[in-house]
GROMACS .gro file of C-alpha atoms in nm:
model
  238
    1MET     CA    1  -4.545  -1.413  -6.964
    2GLU     CA    2  -4.357  -1.777  -6.839
    3GLY     CA    3  -4.586  -1.914  -7.162
    4ARG     CA    4  -4.432  -1.648  -7.418
    5VAL     CA    5  -4.102  -1.682  -7.343
    6ALA     CA    6  -4.091  -2.093  -7.272
    7GLU     CA    7  -4.241  -2.117  -7.607
    8ARG     CA    8  -3.920  -1.936  -7.764
    9VAL     CA    9  -3.662  -2.117  -7.582
   10ARG     CA   10  -3.827  -2.414  -7.685
   11GLY     CA   11  -3.853  -2.310  -8.022
   12ALA     CA   12  -3.464  -2.256  -8.046
   13LEU     CA   13  -3.346  -2.544  -7.879
   14GLY     CA   14  -3.638  -2.847  -7.955
   15PRO     CA   15  -3.556  -2.934  -8.303
   16PHE     CA   16  -3.176  -2.968  -8.167
   17GLY     CA   17  -3.242  -3.256  -7.952
   18PHE     CA   18  -3.260  -3.050  -7.649
   19GLU     CA   19  -3.530  -3.063  -7.357
   20VAL     CA   20  -3.617  -2.746  -7.175
   21HIS     CA   21  -3.825  -2.687  -6.840
   22ALA     CA   22  -3.929  -2.430  -6.646
   23PHE     CA   23  -3.897  -2.294  -6.251
   24LYS     CA   24  -3.869  -2.046  -6.022
   25VAL     CA   25  -3.525  -1.965  -5.863
   26GLY     CA   26  -3.735  -2.011  -5.539
   27TRP     CA   27  -3.820  -2.408  -5.562
   28TYR     CA   28  -3.458  -2.472  -5.625
   29ASN     CA   29  -3.326  -2.282  -5.341
   30ALA     CA   30  -3.585  -2.423  -5.101
   31VAL     CA   31  -3.413  -2.726  -5.078
   32LEU     CA   32  -3.070  -2.682  -5.060
   33GLN     CA   33  -2.832  -2.489  -4.805
   34PRO     CA   34  -2.770  -2.075  -4.892
   35ALA     CA   35  -2.415  -2.218  -5.024
   36PHE     CA   36  -2.610  -2.347  -5.331
   37HIS     CA   37  -2.845  -2.104  -5.372
   38LEU     CA   38  -2.871  -1.918  -5.699
   39PRO     CA   39  -2.815  -1.514  -5.639
   40TYR     CA   40  -3.184  -1.440  -5.767
   41PRO     CA   41  -3.546  -1.356  -5.586
   42ASP     CA   42  -3.748  -1.626  -5.537
   43ASP     CA   43  -3.992  -1.543  -5.854
   44THR     CA   44  -3.709  -1.531  -6.103
   45LEU     CA   45  -3.746  -1.727  -6.435
   46ALA     CA   46  -3.542  -2.010  -6.473
   47PHE     CA   47  -3.507  -2.312  -6.729
   48VAL     CA   48  -3.284  -2.594  -6.703
   49VAL     CA   49  -3.174  -2.762  -7.041
   50LEU     CA   50  -3.102  -3.106  -7.082
   51SER     CA   51  -2.968  -3.309  -7.385
   52THR     CA   52  -3.186  -3.613  -7.533
   53PRO     CA   53  -3.064  -3.913  -7.731
   54SER     CA   54  -3.108  -3.727  -8.052
   55MET     CA   55  -2.893  -3.432  -7.944
   56PHE     CA   56  -2.610  -3.594  -8.098
   57ASP     CA   57  -2.740  -3.656  -8.430
   58LYS     CA   58  -2.946  -3.330  -8.450
   59ALA     CA   59  -2.665  -3.087  -8.315
   60LEU     CA   60  -2.389  -3.236  -8.202
   61LYS     CA   61  -2.283  -3.350  -8.584
   62PRO     CA   62  -2.377  -3.040  -8.784
   63PHE     CA   63  -2.165  -2.825  -8.542
   64VAL     CA   64  -1.864  -2.995  -8.527
   65SER     CA   65  -1.843  -3.044  -8.937
   66LYS     CA   66  -1.958  -2.648  -8.992
   67GLU     CA   67  -1.679  -2.563  -8.695
   68ARG     CA   68  -1.422  -2.829  -8.684
   69LEU     CA   69  -1.137  -2.573  -8.708
   70LYS     CA   70  -1.268  -2.364  -8.419
   71ILE     CA   71  -1.311  -2.658  -8.181
   72ILE     CA   72  -1.091  -2.603  -7.913
   73ARG     CA   73  -1.222  -2.779  -7.585
   74ASP     CA   74  -1.482  -3.055  -7.544
   75PRO     CA   75  -1.718  -3.020  -7.869
   76VAL     CA   76  -2.060  -3.131  -7.694
   77ASP     CA   77  -1.950  -2.846  -7.423
   78GLN     CA   78  -1.888  -2.605  -7.713
   79CYS     CA   79  -2.175  -2.719  -7.930
   80VAL     CA   80  -2.408  -2.690  -7.600
   81SER     CA   81  -2.268  -2.331  -7.585
   82HIS     CA   82  -2.370  -2.231  -7.902
   83HIS     CA   83  -2.705  -2.342  -7.898
   84LEU     CA   84  -2.783  -2.175  -7.544
   85SER     CA   85  -2.587  -1.868  -7.666
   86HIS     CA   86  -2.816  -1.839  -7.983
   87VAL     CA   87  -3.069  -1.857  -7.752
   88LYS     CA   88  -2.966  -1.521  -7.621
   89GLU     CA   89  -3.006  -1.385  -7.961
   90LYS     CA   90  -3.370  -1.446  -7.973
   91PHE     CA   91  -3.386  -1.209  -7.676
   92PRO     CA   92  -3.248  -0.915  -7.718
   93ASP     CA   93  -3.471  -0.666  -7.483
   94GLN     CA   94  -3.410  -0.931  -7.233
   95LYS     CA   95  -3.105  -1.003  -6.968
   96VAL     CA   96  -3.067  -1.391  -6.995
   97ASP     CA   97  -2.785  -1.501  -6.801
   98ILE     CA   98  -2.688  -1.892  -6.934
   99ILE     CA   99  -2.489  -2.109  -6.671
  100PHE     CA  100  -2.305  -2.463  -6.759
  101ASP     CA  101  -2.352  -2.810  -6.619
  102TYR     CA  102  -1.961  -2.823  -6.595
  103GLU     CA  103  -1.899  -2.422  -6.459
  104ILE     CA  104  -1.758  -2.408  -6.115
  105LEU     CA  105  -1.742  -2.150  -5.834
  106PRO     CA  106  -1.366  -2.022  -5.698
  107SER     CA  107  -1.458  -2.247  -5.426
  108ARG     CA  108  -1.440  -2.560  -5.665
  109LYS     CA  109  -1.822  -2.611  -5.617
  110PRO     CA  110  -2.036  -2.683  -5.857
  111LYS     CA  111  -2.221  -2.342  -5.989
  112PHE     CA  112  -2.525  -2.503  -5.958
  113LEU     CA  113  -2.651  -2.870  -5.863
  114ALA     CA  114  -2.778  -2.966  -6.164
  115GLN     CA  115  -2.996  -3.317  -6.072
  116THR     CA  116  -3.151  -3.051  -5.842
  117ALA     CA  117  -3.261  -2.831  -6.078
  118ALA     CA  118  -3.375  -3.121  -6.335
  119HIS     CA  119  -3.603  -3.252  -5.990
  120VAL     CA  120  -3.721  -2.894  -5.863
  121ALA     CA  121  -3.840  -2.820  -6.250
  122GLY     CA  122  -4.026  -3.151  -6.331
  123ALA     CA  123  -3.781  -3.251  -6.582
  124ALA     CA  124  -3.671  -3.614  -6.421
  125TYR     CA  125  -3.684  -3.745  -6.044
  126TYR     CA  126  -3.340  -3.721  -5.881
  127TYR     CA  127  -3.364  -4.070  -5.663
  128GLN     CA  128  -3.163  -4.044  -5.336
  129ARG     CA  129  -3.064  -4.222  -5.053
  130LYS     CA  130  -3.383  -4.092  -4.845
  131ASP     CA  131  -3.561  -4.236  -5.112
  132VAL     CA  132  -3.508  -4.563  -4.986
  133LYS     CA  133  -3.688  -4.723  -4.695
  134LEU     CA  134  -3.462  -4.965  -4.522
  135ASP     CA  135  -3.077  -4.841  -4.662
  136PRO     CA  136  -2.829  -5.213  -4.726
  137TRP     CA  137  -2.559  -4.941  -4.727
  138GLY     CA  138  -2.471  -4.846  -4.373
  139LYS     CA  139  -2.108  -4.595  -4.379
  140LYS     CA  140  -2.090  -4.616  -4.759
  141LYS     CA  141  -2.108  -4.308  -4.962
  142ILE     CA  142  -2.419  -4.337  -5.186
  143TYR     CA  143  -2.457  -4.062  -5.482
  144GLY     CA  144  -2.795  -4.004  -5.609
  145VAL     CA  145  -2.882  -4.017  -5.981
  146CYS     CA  146  -3.178  -3.860  -6.172
  147ILE     CA  147  -3.378  -4.038  -6.386
  148HIS     CA  148  -3.621  -3.918  -6.686
  149PRO     CA  149  -3.956  -4.089  -6.752
  150LYS     CA  150  -3.926  -4.108  -7.132
  151TYR     CA  151  -3.493  -4.136  -7.165
  152GLY     CA  152  -3.439  -4.321  -6.844
  153GLY     CA  153  -3.056  -4.269  -6.794
  154TRP     CA  154  -2.973  -4.175  -7.155
  155PHE     CA  155  -2.998  -3.793  -7.109
  156ALA     CA  156  -2.761  -3.539  -6.960
  157ILE     CA  157  -2.869  -3.185  -6.766
  158ARG     CA  158  -2.661  -2.939  -6.964
  159GLY     CA  159  -2.728  -2.572  -6.816
  160LEU     CA  160  -2.918  -2.309  -6.670
  161LEU     CA  161  -3.116  -2.027  -6.876
  162LEU     CA  162  -3.224  -1.729  -6.584
  163PHE     CA  163  -3.415  -1.420  -6.700
  164PRO     CA  164  -3.361  -1.185  -6.405
  165ASP     CA  165  -3.586  -0.933  -6.512
  166ILE     CA  166  -3.902  -1.190  -6.484
  167GLN     CA  167  -4.080  -1.238  -6.197
  168VAL     CA  168  -4.332  -1.546  -6.240
  169PRO     CA  169  -4.527  -1.536  -5.897
  170PHE     CA  170  -4.763  -1.740  -6.052
  171LEU     CA  171  -4.543  -2.062  -6.212
  172GLU     CA  172  -4.726  -2.375  -6.070
  173GLN     CA  173  -4.478  -2.641  -5.969
  174SER     CA  174  -4.526  -2.979  -6.138
  175ALA     CA  175  -4.329  -3.252  -5.972
  176PRO     CA  176  -4.149  -3.515  -6.179
  177VAL     CA  177  -4.258  -3.808  -6.269
  178ASP     CA  178  -4.167  -4.079  -6.011
  179CYS     CA  179  -4.070  -4.366  -6.277
  180VAL     CA  180  -3.868  -4.607  -6.025
  181SER     CA  181  -4.141  -4.658  -5.791
  182THR     CA  182  -4.088  -4.944  -5.598
  183GLU     CA  183  -3.817  -5.039  -5.297
  184GLU     CA  184  -3.652  -5.272  -5.486
  185LYS     CA  185  -3.549  -5.079  -5.766
  186ARG     CA  186  -3.464  -4.779  -5.621
  187ILE     CA  187  -3.216  -5.042  -5.465
  188GLU     CA  188  -3.159  -5.152  -5.795
  189LEU     CA  189  -3.040  -4.822  -5.944
  190LEU     CA  190  -2.850  -4.652  -5.675
  191GLU     CA  191  -2.675  -4.987  -5.657
  192GLN     CA  192  -2.599  -5.012  -5.996
  193PHE     CA  193  -2.511  -4.612  -6.056
  194ASN     CA  194  -2.277  -4.598  -5.758
  195PHE     CA  195  -2.087  -4.931  -5.795
  196HIS     CA  196  -2.125  -5.063  -6.195
  197TRP     CA  197  -2.178  -4.707  -6.304
  198GLN     CA  198  -1.955  -4.810  -6.612
  199ASN     CA  199  -2.171  -5.057  -6.768
  200GLY     CA  200  -2.468  -4.798  -6.821
  201CYS     CA  201  -2.702  -5.068  -6.662
  202TYR     CA  202  -2.894  -4.785  -6.425
  203ARG     CA  203  -2.956  -4.584  -6.741
  204ASP     CA  204  -3.204  -4.905  -6.818
  205ILE     CA  205  -3.371  -4.877  -6.491
  206ILE     CA  206  -3.730  -4.848  -6.653
  207GLU     CA  207  -3.849  -4.936  -7.020
  208VAL     CA  208  -3.693  -4.628  -7.240
  209LYS     CA  209  -3.854  -4.457  -7.538
  210GLU     CA  210  -3.502  -4.391  -7.696
  211ARG     CA  211  -3.177  -4.407  -7.608
  212TYR     CA  212  -2.824  -4.305  -7.736
  213SER     CA  213  -2.709  -4.475  -8.044
  214GLU     CA  214  -2.432  -4.699  -8.066
  215GLU     CA  215  -2.196  -4.448  -8.263
  216GLN     CA  216  -2.305  -4.199  -7.906
  217LYS     CA  217  -2.205  -4.465  -7.659
  218ALA     CA  218  -1.858  -4.503  -7.831
  219TYR     CA  219  -1.830  -4.149  -7.816
  220PHE     CA  220  -1.962  -4.097  -7.478
  221ALA     CA  221  -1.748  -4.369  -7.393
  222THR     CA  222  -1.407  -4.251  -7.512
  223PRO     CA  223  -1.164  -4.060  -7.354
  224PRO     CA  224  -1.195  -3.712  -7.410
  225ALA     CA  225  -0.882  -3.591  -7.559
  226GLU     CA  226  -0.930  -3.918  -7.820
  227ARG     CA  227  -1.324  -3.822  -7.904
  228PHE     CA  228  -1.184  -3.558  -8.165
  229ARG     CA  229  -1.062  -3.826  -8.398
  230LEU     CA  230  -1.416  -4.073  -8.390
  231LEU     CA  231  -1.562  -3.705  -8.501
  232GLY     CA  232  -1.316  -3.672  -8.763
  233LEU     CA  233  -1.093  -3.383  -8.626
  234THR     CA  234  -0.761  -3.414  -8.617
  235GLN     CA  235  -0.648  -3.176  -8.384
  236GLY     CA  236  -0.614  -3.312  -8.001
  237ALA     CA  237  -0.802  -3.141  -7.716
  238GLN     CA  238  -0.642  -2.829  -7.547
   0.00000   0.00000   0.00000
């Protein structure tokens, strides 16, 4: 069952530069405190959706040129929402719940922890302070970061697709690729991400197969309200 569903989800999203990885809700809930649990049975089928570097040309630019008059918030968020909602149409007889990476609960907590989801789904390795044996940071707060075996840090986690009526007790978990395997590299990665993230060097901690184009880098480096101009959209963000 999971295979057929995964094929249809990938068929809908793959051509637009998205990558999709299946997981069981129980894997995610098992590594988090109850406050962050997803409210579904453990065997519920879910997918984490990533955007790869090609999403900019394959999905965002065509979406903007077609929908330019209807874009009233962040164009990337609206583009992702458009494509994930389109997946729902591929499953008319199934309930499909979507949670986007930018959604928050009334408590201001995120609706899901994106990097944890990517890690348990085997999509990207979530490097955290606990992955460093001799920690040099003392009392400093150190945030973790996901690294993709093919794209390094040149990708984004965009959302979850959940199939509440599909239970997959026999789905096997595949571990994410530990591509930053030395202690020195892990320290360098967390240093770069926490203290110099603006320069983006952490994204190239490994040899990558593909990264964002110059146009795409410029787009994401621009404050959201000014991105409309870069895409040829005249109105400001609401």
